[in-house]
Structures are given as structure tokens and as C-alpha cells.
PDB file of C-alpha atoms in Angstrom:
ATOM      1  CA  MET X   1      11.601  91.316  -5.005  1.00 61.00           C
ATOM      2  CA  THR X   2       8.029  92.344  -4.418  1.00 61.00           C
ATOM      3  CA  GLN X   3       6.231  94.333  -7.091  1.00 69.00           C
ATOM      4  CA  SER X   4       3.439  95.742  -4.920  1.00 81.00           C
ATOM      5  CA  LEU X   5       3.316  97.522  -1.603  1.00 89.00           C
ATOM      6  CA  VAL X   6       1.700  96.350   1.599  1.00 91.00           C
ATOM      7  CA  ALA X   7      -0.910  98.999   2.325  1.00 88.00           C
ATOM      8  CA  GLY X   8      -4.080  99.557   4.277  1.00 86.00           C
ATOM      9  CA  LEU X   9      -2.886  98.058   7.542  1.00 93.00           C
ATOM     10  CA  GLU X  10      -4.563  99.383  10.665  1.00 94.00           C
ATOM     11  CA  PRO X  11      -1.994 100.302  13.357  1.00 96.00           C
ATOM     12  CA  PRO X  12      -0.659  99.264  15.670  1.00 97.00           C
ATOM     13  CA  TYR X  13       1.347  96.467  14.081  1.00 98.00           C
ATOM     14  CA  TYR X  14       4.986  95.408  14.053  1.00 98.00           C
ATOM     15  CA  THR X  15       7.752  95.334  11.490  1.00 97.00           C
ATOM     16  CA  ALA X  16      10.864  93.246  11.167  1.00 97.00           C
ATOM     17  CA  VAL X  17      13.310  95.069   8.887  1.00 98.00           C
ATOM     18  CA  PHE X  18      16.046  92.792   7.567  1.00 96.00           C
ATOM     19  CA  THR X  19      18.891  94.551   5.749  1.00 96.00           C
ATOM     20  CA  SER X  20      21.720  92.521   4.279  1.00 95.00           C
ATOM     21  CA  ILE X  21      24.744  92.446   2.034  1.00 94.00           C
ATOM     22  CA  ARG X  22      25.343  89.313  -0.010  1.00 89.00           C
ATOM     23  CA  PRO X  23      26.470  88.316  -3.499  1.00 79.00           C
ATOM     24  CA  ASP X  24      23.809  88.662  -6.198  1.00 76.00           C
ATOM     25  CA  ALA X  25      23.032  84.962  -6.745  1.00 75.00           C
ATOM     26  CA  PRO X  26      24.489  82.584  -4.164  1.00 80.00           C
ATOM     27  CA  GLU X  27      23.799  78.912  -4.721  1.00 87.00           C
ATOM     28  CA  GLY X  28      20.543  77.732  -3.164  1.00 91.00           C
ATOM     29  CA  TYR X  29      19.431  81.184  -2.037  1.00 90.00           C
ATOM     30  CA  ALA X  30      16.458  81.572  -4.403  1.00 90.00           C
ATOM     31  CA  GLU X  31      14.985  78.221  -3.392  1.00 95.00           C
ATOM     32  CA  THR X  32      15.373  78.947   0.315  1.00 94.00           C
ATOM     33  CA  SER X  33      13.915  82.425  -0.089  1.00 92.00           C
ATOM     34  CA  ALA X  34      10.884  81.005  -1.890  1.00 94.00           C
ATOM     35  CA  ARG X  35      10.408  78.452   0.878  1.00 97.00           C
ATOM     36  CA  MET X  36      10.586  81.144   3.580  1.00 95.00           C
ATOM     37  CA  GLN X  37       8.001  83.225   1.691  1.00 94.00           C
ATOM     38  CA  GLU X  38       5.733  80.186   1.609  1.00 96.00           C
ATOM     39  CA  LEU X  39       6.192  79.362   5.304  1.00 97.00           C
ATOM     40  CA  VAL X  40       5.763  82.857   6.734  1.00 97.00           C
ATOM     41  CA  ARG X  41       2.311  83.160   5.144  1.00 96.00           C
ATOM     42  CA  ASP X  42       1.085  80.472   7.571  1.00 97.00           C
ATOM     43  CA  VAL X  43       2.331  82.279  10.689  1.00 97.00           C
ATOM     44  CA  PRO X  44      -0.634  83.644  12.677  1.00 97.00           C
ATOM     45  CA  GLY X  45      -0.522  87.427  12.581  1.00 97.00           C
ATOM     46  CA  PHE X  46       1.612  87.712   9.433  1.00 97.00           C
ATOM     47  CA  LEU X  47       0.342  90.621   7.332  1.00 97.00           C
ATOM     48  CA  GLY X  48       2.718  90.745   4.364  1.00 96.00           C
ATOM     49  CA  TYR X  49       6.181  91.794   3.276  1.00 96.00           C
ATOM     50  CA  GLU X  50       8.087  94.019   0.863  1.00 96.00           C
ATOM     51  CA  SER X  51      11.548  93.315  -0.487  1.00 94.00           C
ATOM     52  CA  ALA X  52      14.121  95.031  -2.698  1.00 93.00           C
ATOM     53  CA  ARG X  53      17.765  94.498  -3.645  1.00 90.00           C
ATOM     54  CA  THR X  54      20.328  96.692  -5.345  1.00 90.00           C
ATOM     55  CA  PRO X  55      22.632  95.329  -8.068  1.00 86.00           C
ATOM     56  CA  GLY X  56      25.496  95.843  -5.604  1.00 81.00           C
ATOM     57  CA  GLY X  57      24.089  93.308  -3.157  1.00 81.00           C
ATOM     58  CA  ILE X  58      22.303  95.429  -0.534  1.00 93.00           C
ATOM     59  CA  GLY X  59      18.892  94.013   0.268  1.00 93.00           C
ATOM     60  CA  ILE X  60      16.014  95.151   2.447  1.00 96.00           C
ATOM     61  CA  THR X  61      13.019  93.056   3.426  1.00 95.00           C
ATOM     62  CA  VAL X  62      10.282  94.434   5.660  1.00 97.00           C
ATOM     63  CA  ALA X  63       7.875  91.900   7.141  1.00 97.00           C
ATOM     64  CA  TYR X  64       4.675  93.045   8.842  1.00 98.00           C
ATOM     65  CA  PHE X  65       3.045  91.279  11.796  1.00 98.00           C
ATOM     66  CA  ARG X  66      -0.122  92.090  13.731  1.00 98.00           C
ATOM     67  CA  ASP X  67       1.540  91.395  17.089  1.00 97.00           C
ATOM     68  CA  LEU X  68       4.763  90.371  18.792  1.00 97.00           C
ATOM     69  CA  ASP X  69       3.517  86.792  19.205  1.00 98.00           C
ATOM     70  CA  GLY X  70       3.405  86.349  15.415  1.00 97.00           C
ATOM     71  CA  LEU X  71       6.811  87.929  15.053  1.00 97.00           C
ATOM     72  CA  ALA X  72       8.235  85.616  17.727  1.00 97.00           C
ATOM     73  CA  ALA X  73       6.630  82.577  16.074  1.00 97.00           C
ATOM     74  CA  TRP X  74       8.424  83.454  12.834  1.00 97.00           C
ATOM     75  CA  GLN X  75      11.698  84.209  14.598  1.00 96.00           C
ATOM     76  CA  HIS X  76      11.659  80.765  16.224  1.00 97.00           C
ATOM     77  CA  HIS X  77      10.215  78.733  13.335  1.00 97.00           C
ATOM     78  CA  PRO X  78      12.524  75.688  12.915  1.00 97.00           C
ATOM     79  CA  GLU X  79      12.997  76.031   9.138  1.00 97.00           C
ATOM     80  CA  HIS X  80      13.542  79.782   9.477  1.00 97.00           C
ATOM     81  CA  LEU X  81      16.173  79.159  12.163  1.00 97.00           C
ATOM     82  CA  ALA X  82      17.939  76.695   9.851  1.00 97.00           C
ATOM     83  CA  ALA X  83      17.821  79.162   6.942  1.00 95.00           C
ATOM     84  CA  LYS X  84      19.272  81.937   9.122  1.00 95.00           C
ATOM     85  CA  ARG X  85      22.089  79.660  10.256  1.00 96.00           C
ATOM     86  CA  HIS X  86      22.852  78.618   6.672  1.00 95.00           C
ATOM     87  CA  GLY X  87      22.756  82.258   5.565  1.00 93.00           C
ATOM     88  CA  ARG X  88      25.337  83.287   8.156  1.00 94.00           C
ATOM     89  CA  GLU X  89      27.585  80.397   7.154  1.00 93.00           C
ATOM     90  CA  HIS X  90      27.261  80.668   3.356  1.00 92.00           C
ATOM     91  CA  TRP X  91      25.439  83.700   1.926  1.00 91.00           C
ATOM     92  CA  TYR X  92      25.601  86.913   3.902  1.00 92.00           C
ATOM     93  CA  ASP X  93      28.571  89.204   4.266  1.00 92.00           C
ATOM     94  CA  SER X  94      26.579  91.066   6.929  1.00 95.00           C
ATOM     95  CA  TYR X  95      23.018  91.751   8.019  1.00 95.00           C
ATOM     96  CA  SER X  96      21.001  93.629  10.604  1.00 97.00           C
ATOM     97  CA  VAL X  97      17.486  93.234  11.954  1.00 96.00           C
ATOM     98  CA  HIS X  98      15.357  96.066  13.304  1.00 98.00           C
ATOM     99  CA  ILE X  99      12.040  95.455  15.074  1.00 98.00           C
ATOM    100  CA  GLY X 100       9.560  98.300  15.315  1.00 97.00           C
ATOM    101  CA  LYS X 101       6.030  99.095  16.392  1.00 98.00           C
ATOM    102  CA  VAL X 102       4.050 101.059  13.825  1.00 97.00           C
ATOM    103  CA  GLU X 103       1.658 103.532  15.401  1.00 96.00           C
ATOM    104  CA  ARG X 104       0.793 105.530  12.293  1.00 95.00           C
ATOM    105  CA  SER X 105       0.607 104.487   8.666  1.00 94.00           C
ATOM    106  CA  TYR X 106      -0.502 106.181   5.452  1.00 91.00           C
ATOM    107  CA  GLY X 107       0.200 105.967   1.739  1.00 89.00           C
ATOM    108  CA  PHE X 108      -0.524 107.083  -1.795  1.00 88.00           C
ATOM    109  CA  ASP X 109      -1.527 105.118  -4.870  1.00 84.00           C
ATOM    110  CA  ARG X 110      -1.854 106.869  -8.234  1.00 86.00           C
ATOM    111  CA  GLY X 111      -3.750 103.829  -9.622  1.00 77.00           C
TER     112      GLY X 111
END
């Protein structure tokens, strides 16, 4: 899970919202997740991500991309494709993906 928020992005940009249900600690998941976090940082146009999971297994990850080309590059990255396939076969009970264009963004930081 991320411990800080992605903020200060100038719209427009795009989001990929990945919501899932899976067991709390499936074998090999943590290593694959760490690898995906490493790989996505090298995708042109990647801006950051936020992630959270409930103890009951519901997870949400929001990835931010400057444009649809960056989002498509991540969607079709060979190792990401393999991880998605493995996830469907072994980890996830269900998931959904929502792609959106952000036209307005604002926030608050007490810090």
C-alpha cells in the first residue's frame, strides 16, 4: 500500500483504476507486485500510483498517466500481461478496471 498521495498533477491526465478481490497473501503476489511497481516507473508518461487494501481482500490501485499512449504501453507491457494472466489463474476472485480522463484535480494537505 502507498503511504502518500499523488498530488499536484496538471490536468488533463488519465487514470487506470484497478479494483480487485483476492485472498490477503497469495503465494508470489508480493514479489510480482513489487516487480510491476518497478516496471511501470519506466513507462513514458507514468505519473504515479496510489494503492490500498482492506483486511477482507478488497483492493484498489489507481495509476496515473499523462496520456493514453503511456497507459496503452503499460497495458501491453509483456511482463504486465504475464502478471495479469497469472493473477486471473491464481490470485484474483474478481477484478475490474476503469479508465478515466481527469479534467480537474485539487487536494488538501495539512502538513
